[in-house]
Amino acid sequence: QSALTQPRSVSASPGQSVTISCSGTSSDVGAYNYVAWYRQYPDKAPKLLIFDVNLRPSGVPDRFSGSKSGNTASLTISGLQAEDEADYYCTSFAGRYSWIFGGGTRLTVL
Amino acid sequence: VELVESGGGVVRPGGSLRLSCATSGFRFNYYGMHWVRQTPGNDKGLEWVAFAHYDGTHNYYEDSVNGRFTISRDNSKSTVYLQMDSLRPEDTAVYYCAKDRYGSGTTFDYWGQGTLVAVSS
């Protein structure tokens, strides 16, 4: 399968909101609610932010929210902080026991 | 929850490596386990590689590694392995082990720190 499509980069100022999209197909994002989002700092492991489209693990602030419409999932970060500057990846279950990732989005906090 | 990978290194094309991922802090035999890799450099894409059911009875692979890589687990040691044979330069990546949220495969929730595999002549 091809990777999920994310914007290469997004930027916003502290305190603002930003939304990162993750476009797939009817065979992955559109077919299953196993969509997740991860944040990754340089040379660090990814950290789970959102699972099952819109659920947050304990300890993740409610500034992070997820949604899905059709074949596109979205991550919204509100009240941007300097520490949010990182790479963000989406992933989806793609059936037949396979998983697919997005290409990643670099978030710059201006 | 802690996951610690080891076994990475430099290997020639056609060679083999065995990665290990020692875990602690959760009931290992309840959860599925994955290997995910990330290519180094500017295009740091993530790619799912392999998955093992909680009891090790069913394993699944990404198409490009199927037949060359083997995932296994030892529930008595809370450790998952990735045997990599017939390595190719395009297998060069940081390899992460990741815990699944359930036993049968849904989403990766905890990740190790990764181990670098470099395939080069």
PDB file of C-alpha atoms in Angstrom:
ATOM      1  CA  GLN A   1       0.000   0.000   0.000  1.00  0.00           C
ATOM      2  CA  SER A   2       1.050   3.639  -0.395  1.00  0.00           C
ATOM      3  CA  ALA A   3       1.732   5.707   2.681  1.00  0.00           C
ATOM      4  CA  LEU A   4      -1.011   7.858   4.124  1.00  0.00           C
ATOM      5  CA  THR A   5      -0.770  11.461   2.944  1.00  0.00           C
ATOM      6  CA  GLN A   6       0.148  14.168   5.436  1.00  0.00           C
ATOM      7  CA  PRO A   7       1.304  17.747   4.786  1.00  0.00           C
ATOM      8  CA  ARG A   8       5.093  17.949   4.942  1.00  0.00           C
ATOM      9  CA  SER A   9       4.970  20.910   7.285  1.00  0.00           C
ATOM     10  CA  VAL A  10       2.623  23.186   9.182  1.00  0.00           C
ATOM     11  CA  SER A  11       3.273  26.192  11.358  1.00  0.00           C
ATOM     12  CA  ALA A  12       1.422  28.391  13.810  1.00  0.00           C
ATOM     13  CA  SER A  13       2.089  30.795  16.655  1.00  0.00           C
ATOM     14  CA  PRO A  14       1.926  29.992  20.359  1.00  0.00           C
ATOM     15  CA  GLY A  15      -1.630  29.902  21.634  1.00  0.00           C
ATOM     16  CA  GLN A  16      -3.101  29.217  18.207  1.00  0.00           C
ATOM     17  CA  SER A  17      -4.580  25.970  16.924  1.00  0.00           C
ATOM     18  CA  VAL A  18      -3.305  23.813  14.117  1.00  0.00           C
ATOM     19  CA  THR A  19      -4.831  20.840  12.322  1.00  0.00           C
ATOM     20  CA  ILE A  20      -2.824  18.121  10.585  1.00  0.00           C
ATOM     21  CA  SER A  21      -4.616  15.962   8.045  1.00  0.00           C
ATOM     22  CA  CYS A  22      -3.997  12.321   7.211  1.00  0.00           C
ATOM     23  CA  SER A  23      -5.519  11.130   3.968  1.00  0.00           C
ATOM     24  CA  GLY A  24      -5.966   7.456   3.216  1.00  0.00           C
ATOM     25  CA  THR A  25      -8.353   5.241   1.319  1.00  0.00           C
ATOM     26  CA  SER A  26     -11.474   3.190   1.866  1.00  0.00           C
ATOM     27  CA  SER A  27      -9.167   0.229   2.596  1.00  0.00           C
ATOM     28  CA  ASP A  28      -7.414   1.784   5.586  1.00  0.00           C
ATOM     29  CA  VAL A  29      -8.493   5.062   7.255  1.00  0.00           C
ATOM     30  CA  GLY A  30     -12.007   4.829   5.858  1.00  0.00           C
ATOM     31  CA  ALA A  31     -12.457   1.180   6.777  1.00  0.00           C
ATOM     32  CA  TYR A  32     -11.244   1.005  10.367  1.00  0.00           C
ATOM     33  CA  ASN A  33     -11.316   3.104  13.517  1.00  0.00           C
ATOM     34  CA  TYR A  34      -7.770   2.048  14.411  1.00  0.00           C
ATOM     35  CA  VAL A  35      -6.294   5.434  13.517  1.00  0.00           C
ATOM     36  CA  ALA A  36      -3.573   6.759  15.810  1.00  0.00           C
ATOM     37  CA  TRP A  37      -1.326   9.807  16.048  1.00  0.00           C
ATOM     38  CA  TYR A  38       2.223  10.047  17.382  1.00  0.00           C
ATOM     39  CA  ARG A  39       4.599  12.858  18.256  1.00  0.00           C
ATOM     40  CA  GLN A  40       8.319  12.390  17.722  1.00  0.00           C
ATOM     41  CA  TYR A  41      11.153  14.605  18.876  1.00  0.00           C
ATOM     42  CA  PRO A  42      14.540  14.329  17.111  1.00  0.00           C
ATOM     43  CA  ASP A  43      16.352  11.095  17.941  1.00  0.00           C
ATOM     44  CA  LYS A  44      13.555   9.983  20.226  1.00  0.00           C
ATOM     45  CA  ALA A  45      10.927   7.261  19.945  1.00  0.00           C
ATOM     46  CA  PRO A  46       7.406   8.163  18.846  1.00  0.00           C
ATOM     47  CA  LYS A  47       4.879   8.800  21.604  1.00  0.00           C
ATOM     48  CA  LEU A  48       1.201   7.935  21.325  1.00  0.00           C
ATOM     49  CA  LEU A  49      -1.102  10.976  21.412  1.00  0.00           C
ATOM     50  CA  ILE A  50      -4.404   9.665  20.022  1.00  0.00           C
ATOM     51  CA  PHE A  51      -5.718   6.142  19.418  1.00  0.00           C
ATOM     52  CA  ASP A  52      -8.940   4.732  17.974  1.00  0.00           C
ATOM     53  CA  VAL A  53      -9.443   7.995  16.021  1.00  0.00           C
ATOM     54  CA  ASN A  54     -10.230  10.277  18.963  1.00  0.00           C
ATOM     55  CA  LEU A  55      -9.188   8.742  22.297  1.00  0.00           C
ATOM     56  CA  ARG A  56      -6.327  10.070  24.410  1.00  0.00           C
ATOM     57  CA  PRO A  57      -4.095   7.891  26.576  1.00  0.00           C
ATOM     58  CA  SER A  58      -3.871   8.977  30.181  1.00  0.00           C
ATOM     59  CA  GLY A  59      -1.413  11.823  30.591  1.00  0.00           C
ATOM     60  CA  VAL A  60      -1.954  13.366  27.155  1.00  0.00           C
ATOM     61  CA  PRO A  61      -3.430  16.884  27.532  1.00  0.00           C
ATOM     62  CA  ASP A  62      -6.883  17.580  26.139  1.00  0.00           C
ATOM     63  CA  ARG A  63      -5.249  20.173  23.843  1.00  0.00           C
ATOM     64  CA  PHE A  64      -4.780  17.191  21.528  1.00  0.00           C
ATOM     65  CA  SER A  65      -7.858  15.887  19.722  1.00  0.00           C
ATOM     66  CA  GLY A  66      -8.529  13.563  16.827  1.00  0.00           C
ATOM     67  CA  SER A  67     -11.321  13.076  14.330  1.00  0.00           C
ATOM     68  CA  LYS A  68     -12.129  11.275  11.113  1.00  0.00           C
ATOM     69  CA  SER A  69     -14.343  11.989   8.152  1.00  0.00           C
ATOM     70  CA  GLY A  70     -14.492   9.445   5.383  1.00  0.00           C
ATOM     71  CA  ASN A  71     -10.963   8.516   4.336  1.00  0.00           C
ATOM     72  CA  THR A  72      -9.295  11.437   6.114  1.00  0.00           C
ATOM     73  CA  ALA A  73      -8.281  11.656   9.750  1.00  0.00           C
ATOM     74  CA  SER A  74      -7.182  14.820  11.500  1.00  0.00           C
ATOM     75  CA  LEU A  75      -5.182  15.813  14.557  1.00  0.00           C
ATOM     76  CA  THR A  76      -5.898  19.193  16.111  1.00  0.00           C
ATOM     77  CA  ILE A  77      -3.590  20.808  18.630  1.00  0.00           C
ATOM     78  CA  SER A  78      -5.041  23.809  20.409  1.00  0.00           C
ATOM     79  CA  GLY A  79      -3.263  26.310  22.619  1.00  0.00           C
ATOM     80  CA  LEU A  80       0.055  25.659  20.873  1.00  0.00           C
ATOM     81  CA  GLN A  81       3.145  25.602  23.062  1.00  0.00           C
ATOM     82  CA  ALA A  82       6.822  25.724  22.151  1.00  0.00           C
ATOM     83  CA  GLU A  83       7.186  22.085  23.260  1.00  0.00           C
ATOM     84  CA  ASP A  84       4.723  21.031  20.554  1.00  0.00           C
ATOM     85  CA  GLU A  85       7.355  21.663  17.879  1.00  0.00           C
ATOM     86  CA  ALA A  86       8.055  18.137  16.626  1.00  0.00           C
ATOM     87  CA  ASP A  87       7.214  15.629  13.905  1.00  0.00           C
ATOM     88  CA  TYR A  88       3.741  14.117  13.901  1.00  0.00           C
ATOM     89  CA  TYR A  89       2.772  10.812  12.298  1.00  0.00           C
ATOM     90  CA  CYS A  90      -0.567   9.158  11.696  1.00  0.00           C
ATOM     91  CA  THR A  91      -1.093   5.445  11.304  1.00  0.00           C
ATOM     92  CA  SER A  92      -3.988   3.198  10.424  1.00  0.00           C
ATOM     93  CA  PHE A  93      -4.739  -0.493  10.452  1.00  0.00           C
ATOM     94  CA  ALA A  94      -4.977  -1.485   6.785  1.00  0.00           C
ATOM     95  CA  GLY A  95      -6.576  -4.922   6.994  1.00  0.00           C
ATOM     96  CA  ARG A  96      -5.056  -8.403   6.572  1.00  0.00           C
ATOM     97  CA  TYR A  97      -2.901  -7.692   9.623  1.00  0.00           C
ATOM     98  CA  SER A  98      -0.958  -4.790   8.175  1.00  0.00           C
ATOM     99  CA  TRP A  99      -0.441  -1.222   9.322  1.00  0.00           C
ATOM    100  CA  ILE A 100       0.377   1.893   7.317  1.00  0.00           C
ATOM    101  CA  PHE A 101       1.920   5.213   8.338  1.00  0.00           C
ATOM    102  CA  GLY A 102       1.725   8.735   7.049  1.00  0.00           C
ATOM    103  CA  GLY A 103       4.877  10.403   5.798  1.00  0.00           C
ATOM    104  CA  GLY A 104       5.028  12.713   8.795  1.00  0.00           C
ATOM    105  CA  THR A 105       4.393  16.425   9.361  1.00  0.00           C
ATOM    106  CA  ARG A 106       6.923  18.842  10.827  1.00  0.00           C
ATOM    107  CA  LEU A 107       5.151  21.294  13.144  1.00  0.00           C
ATOM    108  CA  THR A 108       6.925  24.596  13.644  1.00  0.00           C
ATOM    109  CA  VAL A 109       5.828  26.873  16.464  1.00  0.00           C
ATOM    110  CA  LEU A 110       6.614  30.401  15.258  1.00  0.00           C
TER     111      LEU A 110
ATOM    112  CA  VAL B   1       6.330   0.121  30.741  1.00  0.00           C
ATOM    113  CA  GLU B   2       9.806  -0.226  29.310  1.00  0.00           C
ATOM    114  CA  LEU B   3      11.059  -1.702  26.047  1.00  0.00           C
ATOM    115  CA  VAL B   4      14.785  -1.982  25.314  1.00  0.00           C
ATOM    116  CA  GLU B   5      16.053  -3.058  21.897  1.00  0.00           C
ATOM    117  CA  SER B   6      19.481  -4.481  21.203  1.00  0.00           C
ATOM    118  CA  GLY B   7      21.348  -6.310  18.470  1.00  0.00           C
ATOM    119  CA  GLY B   8      21.665  -3.644  15.807  1.00  0.00           C
ATOM    120  CA  GLY B   9      24.878  -2.982  13.918  1.00  0.00           C
ATOM    121  CA  VAL B  10      26.570  -2.877  10.534  1.00  0.00           C
ATOM    122  CA  VAL B  11      26.151  -5.880   8.250  1.00  0.00           C
ATOM    123  CA  ARG B  12      26.980  -6.627   4.625  1.00  0.00           C
ATOM    124  CA  PRO B  13      24.243  -7.215   2.044  1.00  0.00           C
ATOM    125  CA  GLY B  14      23.042 -10.798   2.259  1.00  0.00           C
ATOM    126  CA  GLY B  15      23.999 -11.028   5.911  1.00  0.00           C
ATOM    127  CA  SER B  16      21.900 -11.646   9.011  1.00  0.00           C
ATOM    128  CA  LEU B  17      21.166  -9.957  12.324  1.00  0.00           C
ATOM    129  CA  ARG B  18      18.959 -10.836  15.275  1.00  0.00           C
ATOM    130  CA  LEU B  19      17.320  -8.016  17.175  1.00  0.00           C
ATOM    131  CA  SER B  20      15.995  -8.436  20.714  1.00  0.00           C
ATOM    132  CA  CYS B  21      13.512  -6.353  22.658  1.00  0.00           C
ATOM    133  CA  ALA B  22      13.414  -6.916  26.409  1.00  0.00           C
ATOM    134  CA  THR B  23      10.296  -5.608  28.108  1.00  0.00           C
ATOM    135  CA  SER B  24       9.060  -4.905  31.615  1.00  0.00           C
ATOM    136  CA  GLY B  25       6.233  -3.166  33.413  1.00  0.00           C
ATOM    137  CA  PHE B  26       3.312  -5.003  31.828  1.00  0.00           C
ATOM    138  CA  ARG B  27       1.903  -8.527  31.406  1.00  0.00           C
ATOM    139  CA  PHE B  28       3.881  -9.399  28.293  1.00  0.00           C
ATOM    140  CA  ASN B  29       1.909 -12.538  27.490  1.00  0.00           C
ATOM    141  CA  TYR B  30      -1.312 -10.514  27.224  1.00  0.00           C
ATOM    142  CA  TYR B  31      -0.208  -8.211  24.403  1.00  0.00           C
ATOM    143  CA  GLY B  32       0.753  -8.353  20.769  1.00  0.00           C
ATOM    144  CA  MET B  33       4.158  -6.988  19.812  1.00  0.00           C
ATOM    145  CA  HIS B  34       5.373  -5.199  16.681  1.00  0.00           C
ATOM    146  CA  TRP B  35       8.582  -4.206  14.976  1.00  0.00           C
ATOM    147  CA  VAL B  36       8.518  -0.850  13.173  1.00  0.00           C
ATOM    148  CA  ARG B  37      11.427   0.738  11.312  1.00  0.00           C
ATOM    149  CA  GLN B  38      12.358   4.292  10.429  1.00  0.00           C
ATOM    150  CA  THR B  39      14.721   5.219   7.643  1.00  0.00           C
ATOM    151  CA  PRO B  40      17.504   7.616   8.668  1.00  0.00           C
ATOM    152  CA  GLY B  41      18.160  11.009   7.150  1.00  0.00           C
ATOM    153  CA  ASN B  42      15.764  13.700   5.999  1.00  0.00           C
ATOM    154  CA  ASP B  43      13.043  11.351   4.740  1.00  0.00           C
ATOM    155  CA  LYS B  44      12.399   9.679   8.093  1.00  0.00           C
ATOM    156  CA  GLY B  45       9.426   7.570   7.137  1.00  0.00           C
ATOM    157  CA  LEU B  46       8.011   5.006   9.534  1.00  0.00           C
ATOM    158  CA  GLU B  47       7.194   1.527   8.242  1.00  0.00           C
ATOM    159  CA  TRP B  48       5.517  -1.332  10.045  1.00  0.00           C
ATOM    160  CA  VAL B  49       7.597  -4.507   9.691  1.00  0.00           C
ATOM    161  CA  ALA B  50       6.109  -7.391  11.663  1.00  0.00           C
ATOM    162  CA  PHE B  51       3.559  -8.367  14.311  1.00  0.00           C
ATOM    163  CA  ALA B  52       3.299 -11.282  16.734  1.00  0.00           C
ATOM    164  CA  HIS B  53       0.062 -12.235  18.461  1.00  0.00           C
ATOM    165  CA  TYR B  54       0.126 -12.308  22.262  1.00  0.00           C
ATOM    166  CA  ASP B  55       0.643 -16.066  22.304  1.00  0.00           C
ATOM    167  CA  GLY B  56       3.015 -16.215  19.337  1.00  0.00           C
ATOM    168  CA  THR B  57       0.710 -18.459  17.330  1.00  0.00           C
ATOM    169  CA  HIS B  58       0.181 -15.979  14.498  1.00  0.00           C
ATOM    170  CA  ASN B  59       2.796 -13.725  12.944  1.00  0.00           C
ATOM    171  CA  TYR B  60       2.425 -11.221  10.116  1.00  0.00           C
ATOM    172  CA  TYR B  61       4.896  -9.345   7.925  1.00  0.00           C
ATOM    173  CA  GLU B  62       5.174  -6.399   5.603  1.00  0.00           C
ATOM    174  CA  ASP B  63       5.458  -7.661   2.035  1.00  0.00           C
ATOM    175  CA  SER B  64       9.069  -6.583   1.430  1.00  0.00           C
ATOM    176  CA  VAL B  65      10.379  -8.543   4.444  1.00  0.00           C
ATOM    177  CA  ASN B  66       8.093 -11.572   4.214  1.00  0.00           C
ATOM    178  CA  GLY B  67      10.256 -14.659   3.791  1.00  0.00           C
ATOM    179  CA  ARG B  68      13.417 -12.877   4.981  1.00  0.00           C
ATOM    180  CA  PHE B  69      12.489 -11.708   8.489  1.00  0.00           C
ATOM    181  CA  THR B  70      11.031 -13.786  11.322  1.00  0.00           C
ATOM    182  CA  ILE B  71       9.387 -12.383  14.427  1.00  0.00           C
ATOM    183  CA  SER B  72       9.247 -14.552  17.523  1.00  0.00           C
ATOM    184  CA  ARG B  73       8.627 -14.113  21.218  1.00  0.00           C
ATOM    185  CA  ASP B  74       9.572 -15.808  24.462  1.00  0.00           C
ATOM    186  CA  ASN B  75       6.805 -15.085  26.938  1.00  0.00           C
ATOM    187  CA  SER B  76       8.854 -16.591  29.766  1.00  0.00           C
ATOM    188  CA  LYS B  77      11.492 -13.888  29.183  1.00  0.00           C
ATOM    189  CA  SER B  78       9.092 -11.053  28.188  1.00  0.00           C
ATOM    190  CA  THR B  79      11.198 -10.625  25.076  1.00  0.00           C
ATOM    191  CA  VAL B  80      10.400 -10.325  21.375  1.00  0.00           C
ATOM    192  CA  TYR B  81      12.905 -10.988  18.608  1.00  0.00           C
ATOM    193  CA  LEU B  82      13.377 -10.143  14.944  1.00  0.00           C
ATOM    194  CA  GLN B  83      15.595 -12.469  12.939  1.00  0.00           C
ATOM    195  CA  MET B  84      16.658 -10.657   9.779  1.00  0.00           C
ATOM    196  CA  ASP B  85      18.186 -12.704   6.961  1.00  0.00           C
ATOM    197  CA  SER B  86      19.189 -11.857   3.385  1.00  0.00           C
ATOM    198  CA  LEU B  87      19.550  -8.220   4.379  1.00  0.00           C
ATOM    199  CA  ARG B  88      19.468  -5.536   1.708  1.00  0.00           C
ATOM    200  CA  PRO B  89      20.712  -1.924   1.730  1.00  0.00           C
ATOM    201  CA  GLU B  90      17.099  -0.746   1.786  1.00  0.00           C
ATOM    202  CA  ASP B  91      16.659  -2.480   5.156  1.00  0.00           C
ATOM    203  CA  THR B  92      18.909   0.173   6.693  1.00  0.00           C
ATOM    204  CA  ALA B  93      16.859   1.856   9.411  1.00  0.00           C
ATOM    205  CA  VAL B  94      16.317   2.371  13.101  1.00  0.00           C
ATOM    206  CA  TYR B  95      14.265  -0.590  14.282  1.00  0.00           C
ATOM    207  CA  TYR B  96      11.776  -0.049  17.088  1.00  0.00           C
ATOM    208  CA  CYS B  97       9.829  -2.656  18.976  1.00  0.00           C
ATOM    209  CA  ALA B  98       6.377  -1.498  20.006  1.00  0.00           C
ATOM    210  CA  LYS B  99       3.714  -2.933  22.268  1.00  0.00           C
ATOM    211  CA  ASP B 100       0.186  -3.300  20.922  1.00  0.00           C
ATOM    212  CA  ARG B 101      -2.747  -2.041  22.951  1.00  0.00           C
ATOM    213  CA  TYR B 102      -4.327  -5.499  22.788  1.00  0.00           C
ATOM    214  CA  GLY B 103      -3.363  -9.091  22.150  1.00  0.00           C
ATOM    215  CA  SER B 104      -4.541  -9.383  18.591  1.00  0.00           C
ATOM    216  CA  GLY B 105      -3.330  -6.187  16.949  1.00  0.00           C
ATOM    217  CA  THR B 106      -4.784  -2.672  16.878  1.00  0.00           C
ATOM    218  CA  THR B 107      -2.400   0.203  17.628  1.00  0.00           C
ATOM    219  CA  PHE B 108       1.128   0.644  18.944  1.00  0.00           C
ATOM    220  CA  ASP B 109       1.105   2.318  22.355  1.00  0.00           C
ATOM    221  CA  TYR B 110       4.599   2.040  23.856  1.00  0.00           C
ATOM    222  CA  TRP B 111       7.850   2.089  21.899  1.00  0.00           C
ATOM    223  CA  GLY B 112      11.454   1.288  22.695  1.00  0.00           C
ATOM    224  CA  GLN B 113      14.326   3.672  21.990  1.00  0.00           C
ATOM    225  CA  GLY B 114      15.308   1.882  18.787  1.00  0.00           C
ATOM    226  CA  THR B 115      18.398   0.121  17.466  1.00  0.00           C
ATOM    227  CA  LEU B 116      20.194   1.080  14.253  1.00  0.00           C
ATOM    228  CA  VAL B 117      20.715  -1.479  11.507  1.00  0.00           C
ATOM    229  CA  ALA B 118      23.015  -0.445   8.657  1.00  0.00           C
ATOM    230  CA  VAL B 119      23.359  -2.712   5.620  1.00  0.00           C
ATOM    231  CA  SER B 120      26.366  -1.707   3.580  1.00  0.00           C
ATOM    232  CA  SER B 121      29.257  -3.258   1.710  1.00  0.00           C
TER     233      SER B 121
END
